[in-house]
Coordinates of C-alpha atoms in Angstrom, one line a residue:
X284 CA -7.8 -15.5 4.0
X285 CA -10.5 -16.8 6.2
X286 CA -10.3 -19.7 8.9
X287 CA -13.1 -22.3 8.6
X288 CA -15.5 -22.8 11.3
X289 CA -18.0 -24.6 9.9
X290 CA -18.2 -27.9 7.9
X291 CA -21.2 -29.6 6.6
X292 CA -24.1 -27.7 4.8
X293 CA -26.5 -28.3 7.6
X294 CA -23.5 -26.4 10.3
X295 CA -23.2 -23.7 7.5
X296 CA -27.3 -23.0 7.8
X297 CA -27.1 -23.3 11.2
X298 CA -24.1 -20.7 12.1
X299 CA -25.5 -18.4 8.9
X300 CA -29.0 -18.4 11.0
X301 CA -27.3 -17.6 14.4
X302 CA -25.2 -14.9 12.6
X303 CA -28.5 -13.4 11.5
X304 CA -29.9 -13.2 14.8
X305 CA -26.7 -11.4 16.0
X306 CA -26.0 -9.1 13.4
X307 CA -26.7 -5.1 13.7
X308 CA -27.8 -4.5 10.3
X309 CA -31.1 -5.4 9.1
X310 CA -29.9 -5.1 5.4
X311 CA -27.4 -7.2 6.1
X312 CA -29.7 -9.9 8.2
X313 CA -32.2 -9.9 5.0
X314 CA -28.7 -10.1 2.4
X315 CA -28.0 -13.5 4.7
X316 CA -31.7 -14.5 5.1
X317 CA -32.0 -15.0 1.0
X318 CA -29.2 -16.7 0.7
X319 CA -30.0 -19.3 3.9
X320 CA -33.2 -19.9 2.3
X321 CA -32.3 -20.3 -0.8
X322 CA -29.7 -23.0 0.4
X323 CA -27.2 -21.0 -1.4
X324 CA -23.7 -23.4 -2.1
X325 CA -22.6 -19.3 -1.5
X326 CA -23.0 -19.8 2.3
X327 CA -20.2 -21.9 3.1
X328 CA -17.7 -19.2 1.6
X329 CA -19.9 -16.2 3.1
X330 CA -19.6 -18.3 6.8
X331 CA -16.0 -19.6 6.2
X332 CA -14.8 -17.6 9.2
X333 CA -14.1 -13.7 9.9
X334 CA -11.8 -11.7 7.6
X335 CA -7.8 -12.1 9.4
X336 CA -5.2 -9.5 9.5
X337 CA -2.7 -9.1 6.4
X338 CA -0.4 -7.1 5.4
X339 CA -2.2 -4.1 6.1
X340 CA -5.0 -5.1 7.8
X341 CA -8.3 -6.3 6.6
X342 CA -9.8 -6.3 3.1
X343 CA -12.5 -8.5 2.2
X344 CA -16.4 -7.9 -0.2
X345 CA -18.7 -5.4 1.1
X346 CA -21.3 -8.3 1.9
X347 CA -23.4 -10.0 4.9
X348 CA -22.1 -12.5 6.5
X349 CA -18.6 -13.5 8.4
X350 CA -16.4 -13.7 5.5
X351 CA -17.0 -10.0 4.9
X352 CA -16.9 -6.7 5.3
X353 CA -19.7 -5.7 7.1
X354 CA -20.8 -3.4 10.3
X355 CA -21.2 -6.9 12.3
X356 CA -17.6 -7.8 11.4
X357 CA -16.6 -4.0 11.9
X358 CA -18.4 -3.9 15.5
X359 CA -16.9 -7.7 16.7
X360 CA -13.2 -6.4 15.6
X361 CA -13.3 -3.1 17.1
X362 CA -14.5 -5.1 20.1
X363 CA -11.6 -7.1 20.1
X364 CA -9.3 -4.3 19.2
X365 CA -10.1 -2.4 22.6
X366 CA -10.0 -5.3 24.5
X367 CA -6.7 -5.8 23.5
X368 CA -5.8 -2.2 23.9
X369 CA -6.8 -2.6 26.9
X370 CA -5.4 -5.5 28.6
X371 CA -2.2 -3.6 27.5
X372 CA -2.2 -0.7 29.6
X373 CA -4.0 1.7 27.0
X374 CA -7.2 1.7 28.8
X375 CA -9.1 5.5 27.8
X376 CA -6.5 6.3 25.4
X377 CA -7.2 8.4 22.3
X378 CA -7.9 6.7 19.2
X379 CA -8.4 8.3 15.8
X380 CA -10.8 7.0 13.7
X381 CA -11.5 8.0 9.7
X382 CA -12.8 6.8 6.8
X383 CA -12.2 6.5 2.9
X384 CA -15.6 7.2 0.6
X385 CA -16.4 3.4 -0.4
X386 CA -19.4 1.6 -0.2
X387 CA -19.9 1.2 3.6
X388 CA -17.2 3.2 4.6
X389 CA -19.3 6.0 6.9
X390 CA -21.0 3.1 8.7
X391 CA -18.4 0.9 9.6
X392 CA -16.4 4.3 10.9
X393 CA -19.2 4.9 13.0
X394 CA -19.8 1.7 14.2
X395 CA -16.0 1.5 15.3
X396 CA -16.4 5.1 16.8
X397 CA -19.0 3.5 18.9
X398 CA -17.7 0.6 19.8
X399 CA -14.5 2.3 21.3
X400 CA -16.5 5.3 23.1
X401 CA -18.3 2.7 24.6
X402 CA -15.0 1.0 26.3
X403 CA -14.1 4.5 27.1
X404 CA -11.5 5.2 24.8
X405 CA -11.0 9.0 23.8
X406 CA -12.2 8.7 20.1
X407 CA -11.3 11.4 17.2
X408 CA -13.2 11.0 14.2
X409 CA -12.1 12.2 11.3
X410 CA -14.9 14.8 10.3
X411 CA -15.4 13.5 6.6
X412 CA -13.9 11.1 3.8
X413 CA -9.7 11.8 3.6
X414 CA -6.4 10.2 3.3
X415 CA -5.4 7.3 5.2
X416 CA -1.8 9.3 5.5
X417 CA -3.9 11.8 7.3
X418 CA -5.0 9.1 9.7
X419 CA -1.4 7.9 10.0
X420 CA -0.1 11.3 10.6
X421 CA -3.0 12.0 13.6
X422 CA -2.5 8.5 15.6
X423 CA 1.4 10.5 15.9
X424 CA 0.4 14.2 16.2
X425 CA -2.3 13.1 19.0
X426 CA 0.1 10.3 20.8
X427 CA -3.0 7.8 20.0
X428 CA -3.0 4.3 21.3
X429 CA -4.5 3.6 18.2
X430 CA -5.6 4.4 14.5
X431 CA -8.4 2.9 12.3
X432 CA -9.0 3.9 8.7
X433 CA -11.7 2.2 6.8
X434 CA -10.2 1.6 3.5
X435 CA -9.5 -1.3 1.2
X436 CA -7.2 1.3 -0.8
X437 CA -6.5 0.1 -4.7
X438 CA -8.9 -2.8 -4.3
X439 CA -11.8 -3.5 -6.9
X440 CA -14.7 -1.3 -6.0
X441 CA -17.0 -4.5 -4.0
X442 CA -14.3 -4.3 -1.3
X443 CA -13.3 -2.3 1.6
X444 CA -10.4 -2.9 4.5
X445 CA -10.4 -2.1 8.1
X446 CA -6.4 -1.1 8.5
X447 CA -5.5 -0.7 12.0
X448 CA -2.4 1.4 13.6
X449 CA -1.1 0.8 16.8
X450 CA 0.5 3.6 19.3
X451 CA 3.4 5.9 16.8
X452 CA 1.2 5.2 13.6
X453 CA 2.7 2.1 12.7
X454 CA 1.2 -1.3 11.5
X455 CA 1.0 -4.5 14.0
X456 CA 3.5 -7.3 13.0
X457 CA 3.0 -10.9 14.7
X458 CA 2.5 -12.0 17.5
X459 CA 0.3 -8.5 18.1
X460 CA -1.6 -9.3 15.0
X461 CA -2.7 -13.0 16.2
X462 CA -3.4 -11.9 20.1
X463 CA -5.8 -9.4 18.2
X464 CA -7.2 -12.3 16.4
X465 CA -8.0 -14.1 19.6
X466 CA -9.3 -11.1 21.1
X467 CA -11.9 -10.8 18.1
X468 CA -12.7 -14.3 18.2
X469 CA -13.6 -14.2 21.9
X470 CA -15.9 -11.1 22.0
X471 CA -19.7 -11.8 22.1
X472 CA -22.2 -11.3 19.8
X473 CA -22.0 -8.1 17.6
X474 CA -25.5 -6.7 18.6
X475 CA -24.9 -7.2 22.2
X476 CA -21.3 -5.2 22.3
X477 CA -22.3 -1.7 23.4
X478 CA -22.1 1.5 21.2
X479 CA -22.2 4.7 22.1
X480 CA -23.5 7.8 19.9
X481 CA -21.2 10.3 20.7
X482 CA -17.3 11.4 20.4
X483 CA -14.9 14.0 19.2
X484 CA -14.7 15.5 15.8
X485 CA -11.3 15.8 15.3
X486 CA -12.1 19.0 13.3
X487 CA -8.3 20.1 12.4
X488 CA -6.7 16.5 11.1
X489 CA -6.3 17.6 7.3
X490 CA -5.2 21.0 8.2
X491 CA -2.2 20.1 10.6
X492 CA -1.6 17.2 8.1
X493 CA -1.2 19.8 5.4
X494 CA 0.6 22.3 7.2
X495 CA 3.6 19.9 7.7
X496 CA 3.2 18.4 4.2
X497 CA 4.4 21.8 3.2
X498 CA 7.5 21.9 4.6
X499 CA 9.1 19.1 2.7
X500 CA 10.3 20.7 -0.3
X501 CA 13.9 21.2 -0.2
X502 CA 14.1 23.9 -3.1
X503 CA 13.0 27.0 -3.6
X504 CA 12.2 26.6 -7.3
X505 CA 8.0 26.2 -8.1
X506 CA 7.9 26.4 -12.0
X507 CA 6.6 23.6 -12.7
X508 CA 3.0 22.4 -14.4
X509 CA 1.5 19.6 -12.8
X510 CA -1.4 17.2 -14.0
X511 CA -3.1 15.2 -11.3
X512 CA -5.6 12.3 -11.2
X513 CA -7.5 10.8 -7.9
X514 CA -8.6 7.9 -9.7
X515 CA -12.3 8.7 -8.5
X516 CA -11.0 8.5 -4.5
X517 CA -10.3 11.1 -1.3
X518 CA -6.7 12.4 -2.9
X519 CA -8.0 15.1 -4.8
X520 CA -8.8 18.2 -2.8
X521 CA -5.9 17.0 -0.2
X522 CA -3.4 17.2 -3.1
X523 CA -4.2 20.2 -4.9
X524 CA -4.4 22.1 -1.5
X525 CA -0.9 20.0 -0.4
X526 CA 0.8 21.5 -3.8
X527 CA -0.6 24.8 -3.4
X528 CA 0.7 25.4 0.3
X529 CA 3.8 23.9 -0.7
X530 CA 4.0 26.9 -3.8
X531 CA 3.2 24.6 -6.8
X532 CA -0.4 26.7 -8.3
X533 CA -0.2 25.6 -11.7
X534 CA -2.2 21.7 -11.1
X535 CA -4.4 20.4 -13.5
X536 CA -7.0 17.6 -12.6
X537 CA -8.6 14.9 -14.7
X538 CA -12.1 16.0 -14.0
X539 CA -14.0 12.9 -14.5
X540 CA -11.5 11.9 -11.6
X541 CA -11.7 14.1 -9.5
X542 CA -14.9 13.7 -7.2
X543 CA -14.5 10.5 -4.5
X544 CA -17.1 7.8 -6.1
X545 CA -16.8 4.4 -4.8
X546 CA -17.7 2.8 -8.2
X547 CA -14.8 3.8 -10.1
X548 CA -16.4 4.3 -13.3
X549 CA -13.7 5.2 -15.5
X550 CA -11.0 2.8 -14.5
X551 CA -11.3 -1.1 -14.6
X552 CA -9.3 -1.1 -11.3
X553 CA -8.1 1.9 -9.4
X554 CA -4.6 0.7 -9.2
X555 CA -2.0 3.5 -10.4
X556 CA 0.1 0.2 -11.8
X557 CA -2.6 -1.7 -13.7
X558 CA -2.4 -1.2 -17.4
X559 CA -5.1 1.8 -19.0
X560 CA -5.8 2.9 -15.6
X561 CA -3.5 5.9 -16.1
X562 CA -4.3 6.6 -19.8
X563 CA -7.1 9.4 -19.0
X564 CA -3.9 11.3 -16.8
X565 CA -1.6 10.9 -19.5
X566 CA -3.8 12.5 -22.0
X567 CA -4.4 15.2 -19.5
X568 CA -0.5 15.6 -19.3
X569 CA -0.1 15.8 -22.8
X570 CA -2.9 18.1 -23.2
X571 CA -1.7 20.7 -21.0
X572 CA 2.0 20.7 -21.4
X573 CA 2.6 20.0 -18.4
X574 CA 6.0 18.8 -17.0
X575 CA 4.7 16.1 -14.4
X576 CA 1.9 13.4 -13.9
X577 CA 0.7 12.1 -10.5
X578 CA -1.5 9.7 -9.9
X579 CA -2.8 8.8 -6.1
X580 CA -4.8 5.3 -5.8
X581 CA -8.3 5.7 -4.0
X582 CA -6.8 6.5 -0.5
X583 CA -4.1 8.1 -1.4
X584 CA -1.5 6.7 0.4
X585 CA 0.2 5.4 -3.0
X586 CA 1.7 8.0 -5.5
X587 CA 2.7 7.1 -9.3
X588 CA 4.6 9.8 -11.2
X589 CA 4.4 9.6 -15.1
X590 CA 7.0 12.2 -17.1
X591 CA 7.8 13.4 -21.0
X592 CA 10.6 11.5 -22.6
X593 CA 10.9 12.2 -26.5
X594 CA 7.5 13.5 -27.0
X595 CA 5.8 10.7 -25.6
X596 CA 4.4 10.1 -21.8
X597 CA 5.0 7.3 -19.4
X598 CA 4.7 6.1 -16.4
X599 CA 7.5 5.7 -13.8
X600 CA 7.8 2.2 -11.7
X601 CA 7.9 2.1 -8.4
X602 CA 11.7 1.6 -8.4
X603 CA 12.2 4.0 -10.4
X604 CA 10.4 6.7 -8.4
X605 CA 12.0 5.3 -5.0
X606 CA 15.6 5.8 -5.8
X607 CA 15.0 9.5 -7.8
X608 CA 13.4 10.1 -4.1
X609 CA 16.2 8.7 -2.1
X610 CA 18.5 10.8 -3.9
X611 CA 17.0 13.7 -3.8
X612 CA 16.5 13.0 0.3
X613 CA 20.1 12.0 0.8
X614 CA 21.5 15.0 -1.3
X615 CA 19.7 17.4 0.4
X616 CA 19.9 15.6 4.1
X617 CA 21.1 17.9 7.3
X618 CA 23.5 15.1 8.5
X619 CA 23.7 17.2 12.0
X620 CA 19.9 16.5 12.6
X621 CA 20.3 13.4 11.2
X622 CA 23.8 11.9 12.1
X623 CA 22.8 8.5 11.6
X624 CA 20.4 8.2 9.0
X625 CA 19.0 5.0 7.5
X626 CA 16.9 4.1 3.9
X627 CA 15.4 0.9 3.7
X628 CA 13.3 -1.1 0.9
X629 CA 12.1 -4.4 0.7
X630 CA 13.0 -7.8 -0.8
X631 CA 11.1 -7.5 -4.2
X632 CA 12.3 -4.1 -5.0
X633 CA 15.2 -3.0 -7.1
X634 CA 18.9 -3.2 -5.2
X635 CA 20.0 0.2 -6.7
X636 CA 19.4 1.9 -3.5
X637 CA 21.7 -0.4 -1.6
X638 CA 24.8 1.8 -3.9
X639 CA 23.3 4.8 -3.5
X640 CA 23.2 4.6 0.4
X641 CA 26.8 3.3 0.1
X642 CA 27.5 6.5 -2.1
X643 CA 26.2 8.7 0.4
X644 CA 28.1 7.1 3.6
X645 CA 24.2 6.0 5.1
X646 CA 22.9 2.9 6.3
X647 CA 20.6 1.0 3.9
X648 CA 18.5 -2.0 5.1
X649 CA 16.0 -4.3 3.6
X650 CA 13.0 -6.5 4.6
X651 CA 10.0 -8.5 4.2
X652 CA 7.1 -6.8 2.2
X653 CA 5.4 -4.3 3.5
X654 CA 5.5 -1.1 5.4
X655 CA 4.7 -2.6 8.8
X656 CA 8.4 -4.3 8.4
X657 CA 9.8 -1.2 6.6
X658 CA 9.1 1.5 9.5
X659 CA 10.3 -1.1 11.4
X660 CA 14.1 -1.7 9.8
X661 CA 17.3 -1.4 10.9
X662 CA 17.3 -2.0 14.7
X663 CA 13.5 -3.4 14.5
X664 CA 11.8 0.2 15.9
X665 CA 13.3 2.4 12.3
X666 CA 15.9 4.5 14.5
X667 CA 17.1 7.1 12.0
X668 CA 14.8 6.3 9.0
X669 CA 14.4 8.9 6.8
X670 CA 13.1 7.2 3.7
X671 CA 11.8 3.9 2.6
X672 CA 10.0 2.4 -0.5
X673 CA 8.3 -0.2 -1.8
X674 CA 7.9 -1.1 -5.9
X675 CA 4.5 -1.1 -5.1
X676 CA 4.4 3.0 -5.7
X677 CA 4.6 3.3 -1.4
X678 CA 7.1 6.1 -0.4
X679 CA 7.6 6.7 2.9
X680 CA 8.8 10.6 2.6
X681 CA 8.9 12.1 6.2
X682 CA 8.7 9.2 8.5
X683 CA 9.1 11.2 11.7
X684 CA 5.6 12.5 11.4
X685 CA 4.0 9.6 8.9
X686 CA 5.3 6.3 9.1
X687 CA 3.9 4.8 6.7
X688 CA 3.6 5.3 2.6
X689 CA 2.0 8.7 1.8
X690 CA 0.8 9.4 -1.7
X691 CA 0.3 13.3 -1.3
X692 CA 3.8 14.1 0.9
X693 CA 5.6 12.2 -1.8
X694 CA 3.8 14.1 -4.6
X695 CA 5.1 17.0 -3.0
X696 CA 8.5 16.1 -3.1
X697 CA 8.3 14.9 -5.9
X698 CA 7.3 18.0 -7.7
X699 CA 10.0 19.7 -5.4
X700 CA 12.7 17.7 -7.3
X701 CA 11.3 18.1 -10.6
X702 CA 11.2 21.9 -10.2
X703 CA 14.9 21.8 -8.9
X704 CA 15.8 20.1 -11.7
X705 CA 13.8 22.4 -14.5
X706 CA 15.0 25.1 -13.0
X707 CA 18.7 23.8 -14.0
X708 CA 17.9 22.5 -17.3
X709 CA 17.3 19.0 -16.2
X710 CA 14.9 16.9 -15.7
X711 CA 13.8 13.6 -13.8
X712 CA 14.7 11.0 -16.9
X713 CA 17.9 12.3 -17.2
X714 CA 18.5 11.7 -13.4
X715 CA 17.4 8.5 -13.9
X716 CA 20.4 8.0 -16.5
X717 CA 22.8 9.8 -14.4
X718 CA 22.3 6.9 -11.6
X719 CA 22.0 4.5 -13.9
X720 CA 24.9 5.2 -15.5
X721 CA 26.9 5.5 -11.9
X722 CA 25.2 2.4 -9.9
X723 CA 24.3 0.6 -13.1
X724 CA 21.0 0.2 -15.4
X725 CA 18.2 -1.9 -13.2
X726 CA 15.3 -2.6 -14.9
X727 CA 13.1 -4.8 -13.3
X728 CA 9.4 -6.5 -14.3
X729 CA 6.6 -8.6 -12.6
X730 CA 4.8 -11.8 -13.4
X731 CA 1.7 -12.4 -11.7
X732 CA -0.1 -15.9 -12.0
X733 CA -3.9 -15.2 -11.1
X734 CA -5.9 -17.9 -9.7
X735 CA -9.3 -19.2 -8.8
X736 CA -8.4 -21.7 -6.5
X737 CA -6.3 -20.5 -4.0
X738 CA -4.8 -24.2 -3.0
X739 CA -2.7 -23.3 -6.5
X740 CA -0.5 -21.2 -5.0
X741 CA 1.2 -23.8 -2.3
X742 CA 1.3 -26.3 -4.8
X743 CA 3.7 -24.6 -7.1
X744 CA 5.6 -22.9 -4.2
X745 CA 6.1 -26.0 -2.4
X746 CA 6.9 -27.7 -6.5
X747 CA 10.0 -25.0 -7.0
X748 CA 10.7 -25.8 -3.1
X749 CA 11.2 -29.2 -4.2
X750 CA 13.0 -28.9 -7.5
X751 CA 14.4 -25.8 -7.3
X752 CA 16.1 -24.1 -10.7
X753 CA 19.6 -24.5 -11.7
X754 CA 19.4 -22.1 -14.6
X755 CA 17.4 -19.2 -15.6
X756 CA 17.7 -17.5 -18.9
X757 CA 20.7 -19.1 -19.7
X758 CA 22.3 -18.2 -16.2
X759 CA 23.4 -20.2 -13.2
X760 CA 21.4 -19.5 -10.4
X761 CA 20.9 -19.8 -6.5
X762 CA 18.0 -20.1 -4.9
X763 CA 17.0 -18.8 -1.1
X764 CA 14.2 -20.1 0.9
X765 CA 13.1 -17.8 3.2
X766 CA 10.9 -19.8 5.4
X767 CA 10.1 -19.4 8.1
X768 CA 10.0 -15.8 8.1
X769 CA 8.2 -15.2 5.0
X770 CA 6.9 -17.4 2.3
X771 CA 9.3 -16.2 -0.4
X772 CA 12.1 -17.8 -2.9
X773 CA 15.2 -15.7 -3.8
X774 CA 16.9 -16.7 -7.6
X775 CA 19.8 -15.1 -7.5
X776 CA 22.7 -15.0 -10.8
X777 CA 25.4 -13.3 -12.6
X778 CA 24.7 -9.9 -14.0
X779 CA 22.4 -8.8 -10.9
X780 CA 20.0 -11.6 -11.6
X781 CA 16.9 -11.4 -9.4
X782 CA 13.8 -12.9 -9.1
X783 CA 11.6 -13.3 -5.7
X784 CA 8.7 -15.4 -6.2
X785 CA 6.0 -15.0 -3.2
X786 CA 1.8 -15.4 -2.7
X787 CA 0.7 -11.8 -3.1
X788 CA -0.6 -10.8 0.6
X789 CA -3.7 -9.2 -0.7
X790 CA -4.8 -10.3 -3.9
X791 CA -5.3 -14.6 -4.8
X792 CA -2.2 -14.3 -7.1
X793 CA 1.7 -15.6 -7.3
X794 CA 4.0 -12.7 -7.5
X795 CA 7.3 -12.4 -9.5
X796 CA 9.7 -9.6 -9.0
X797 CA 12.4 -9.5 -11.8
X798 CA 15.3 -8.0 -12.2
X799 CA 18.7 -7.5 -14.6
X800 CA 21.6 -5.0 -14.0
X801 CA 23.6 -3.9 -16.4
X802 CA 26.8 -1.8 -16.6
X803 CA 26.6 1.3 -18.7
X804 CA 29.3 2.0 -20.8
X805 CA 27.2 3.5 -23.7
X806 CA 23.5 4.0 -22.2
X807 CA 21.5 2.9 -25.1
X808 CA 23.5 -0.2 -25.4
X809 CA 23.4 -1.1 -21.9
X810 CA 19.4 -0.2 -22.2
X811 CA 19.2 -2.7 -25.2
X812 CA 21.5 -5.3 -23.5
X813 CA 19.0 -4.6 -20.6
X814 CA 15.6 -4.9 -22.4
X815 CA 16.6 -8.5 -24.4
X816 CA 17.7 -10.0 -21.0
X817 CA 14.6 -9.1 -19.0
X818 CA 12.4 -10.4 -21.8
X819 CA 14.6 -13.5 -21.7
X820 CA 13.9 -13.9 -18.0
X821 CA 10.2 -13.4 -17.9
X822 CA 9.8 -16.2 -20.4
X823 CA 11.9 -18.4 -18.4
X824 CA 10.3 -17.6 -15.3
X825 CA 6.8 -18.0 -16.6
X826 CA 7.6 -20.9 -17.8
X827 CA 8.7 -22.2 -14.4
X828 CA 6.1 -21.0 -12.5
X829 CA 3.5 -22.0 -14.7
X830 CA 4.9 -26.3 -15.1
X831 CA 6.1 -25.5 -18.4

């Protein structure tokens, strides 16, 4: 989302020509200088205003102008960034800087190095593309003011993201993120903030990252065949090296996947949860015998896993993931380092972790979307977290050294439960029906309502606001504005009826979060019972959302 600063077409040619003269980038001035001269009805969206901090930071099209991302718009945040930093108190700190392998990615990272050296900040570049995680894990490891990772992480390949850490490797929440805002907006021109051309390498980032991502497993068993997909991003040599200091050596990678290329040639969108995206893994999976699938998005900070049942392969949701996870965390916790321990998730997931926190005696909390409220839960600073997750395929493994999601530490794990439970005759869809069966069958589903026109979105938010439903799918419901916190609804109903309805933070589209619990008394049954009333719900809830 972008705040307007210009209005008629005349303003729009004007502020396009100033921007021109500012900007650092020749490409990018001659990008602008076509469209300003072809009086392009493009440049009142490409001058609409500068991209604003989301839910994790900034994402917006690799293109010229202020409504992008470009090394202009990378050089006026960073400015604004260390004026903020400091005018509180973090003056010459050390900030860790690093990079993803999109289009633009190395520039913008260097521009930002600049820019900070400049202001006289300690900067540590990261020495080549990796892992956000591995960013995440450095702003801790170093005791950084600060973290930038250029990175739009499963967006469509014309996009990149500036994502921004403050001091403990944690994501800004308001009002930090709107000071920063102003700061941005008051620096000067982009080619008249000062760079400088040299800093640190921070030479040893993916090695120390590594060498505590293999201490997570809690078993000793390692038989296990893995096959592994980067969807074309910076996971793959991270997570092969990850698994094979952690003792997993048999890992098999989709090959066509396996090199960082910011085009994404095989996948239509390098999102682990899109339909087809994981099909190439799956094959792979099949192909090899092997006993588990991962798949990391593009920055690998998102893990999916994908597992046999019956002969056939499919992929695990988020949920499903997050509480195998939790219980393999919980089981295996040292309550004397931990007396207090706390798992959190987030309004939109599944509530089966709530009852398996309760099962294990251990505080459980949830909140808003996204990881810069989940690091944050319990007593608002995550005292005693030792696991949260989002649907969204985030897992937050380890928090006391990453706090944040992390694809490749949750991989590990991952492949540390599955190998526990091999070695025992077991395996992680029979888990699945063991907690099922205890804390009751969730299965959950998602409606997303695309749109062109992003004025959409409030309309039919601010429509169910008004007339909110009675009944869903032939069940009395409640509904639960959360405003003004977040922009969500909450249908509640018998059965463990659940739907949260909310404008995605990233993407122009209307989220629905579904969900049905049933009681197992015979597991198929209670997975039939389960199946006919989700279906049931996501008609009716497409139907409201939608008018009809």
């Amino acid at each position: 989302m972008s705040e307007s600063v210009v209005g008629s077409g005349t303003d729009v040619r004007a502020a396009a020509r100033r921007w021109i003269a500012e900007d650092v980038d020749p490409r990018a001035q001659a990008e602008l200088q076509q469209l300003v001269d072809a009086d392009s009805p493009e440049l009142a969206d490409r001058m609409s205003g500068m991209p604003r901090f989301g839910t994790a930071g900034l994402r917006a099209e690799v293109r010229a102008g202020a409504n992008g991302m470009n090394r202009a718009v990378v050089v006026r945040t960073t400015a604004g960034v260390a004026e903020w930093l400091t005018g509180h108190g973090c003056g010459g700190g050390v900030v860790v800087v690093g990079r993803d392998a999109r289009h633009g990615s190395e520039d913008f990272a260097t521009d930002a190095a600049g820019v900070l050296a400049a202001a006289g900040f300690d900067v540590q570049l990261l020495p080549e593309p990796l892992p956000t995680p591995v960013v995440a894990h450095a702003v801790r490891a170093l005791d950084a003011v600060a973290g930038i990772q250029i990175t739009a992480s499963h967006n469509p390949p014309q996009d990149n993201g500036y994502k921004l850490y403050l001091r403990g490797g944690i994501h800004l929440v308001n009002p930090t993120d709107g000071e920063i805002e102003a700061a941005v907006a008051a620096t000067p021109a982009a080619n008249s903030v000062p760079r400088a051309a040299t800093w640190t390498i921070h030479e040893s980032a993916l090695d120390d990252y590594l060498d505590r991502v293999a201490t997570l497993p809690r078993g000793s068993a390692r038989g296990l065949r893995i096959a592994a997909t980067a969807l074309h991003g910076v996971g793959a040599r991270p997570l092969r090296e990850a698994l094979r200091r952690a003792g997993f050596e048999d890992v098999h990678l989709v090959a066509s996947q396996a090199e960082p290329d910011p085009d994404f040639p095989t996948v239509g969108f390098p999102n682990p949860e899109e339909p087809g995206t994981t099909d190439a893994l799956l094959e792979l999976a099949a192909e090899v015998d092997a006993d588990l699938a991962i798949a990391l998005d593009p920055d690998a900070d998102r893990c999916a896993l994908g597992v046999p049942v019956d002969g056939t392969w499919r992929m695990l949701r988020g949920d499903e993931t997050g509480v195998l996870l939790a219980w393999h965390i919980l089981s295996t916790l040292d309550r004397t380092a931990t007396p207090d321990p706390l798992v959190a998730t987030t309004i939109v997931s599944a509530t089966m972790l709530r009852s398996i926190a309760a099962e294990f005696g251990v505080r459980y909390d949830e909140t808003l979307t996204g990881f810069k409220w989940l690091v944050r839960a319990g007593d608002g600073a995550g005292t005693g977290l030792v696991y949260a997750y989002e649907e969204a395929l985030g897992h937050c493994v380890d928090p006391d050294f990453v706090r944040d999601k992390d694809g490749i530490s949750t991989a590990v794990l991952a492949s540390d439960l599955a190998a526990t439970l091999k070695a025992t005759g077991r395996s992680l869809p029979q888990l699945l029906d063991e907690l099922s069966t205890a804390h009751g069958l969730h299965r959950t589903g998602q409606i997303s309502v695309r749109v062109s026109d992003l004025d959409v979105i409030p309309q039919i938010m601010q429509r169910l606001r008004e007339t909110p439903p009675t009944r869903l799918a032939e069940t009395t419901v409640d509904v639960q504005d959360l405003l003004p916190d977040t922009d969500a609804l909450v249908i509640t109903g018998a059965g463990g009826l659940r739907v949260v309805i909310r404008p995605s933070g990233t993407e122009p589209k209307l989220k629905c979060y579904l969900q049905v619990v049933e009681q197992v008394d015979a597991l198929p049954a209670a997975k039939q019972r389960a199946a006919d009333r989700l279906a049931a719900l996501e008609q009716a809830v497409s139907e409201l959302v939608r008018g009809g």
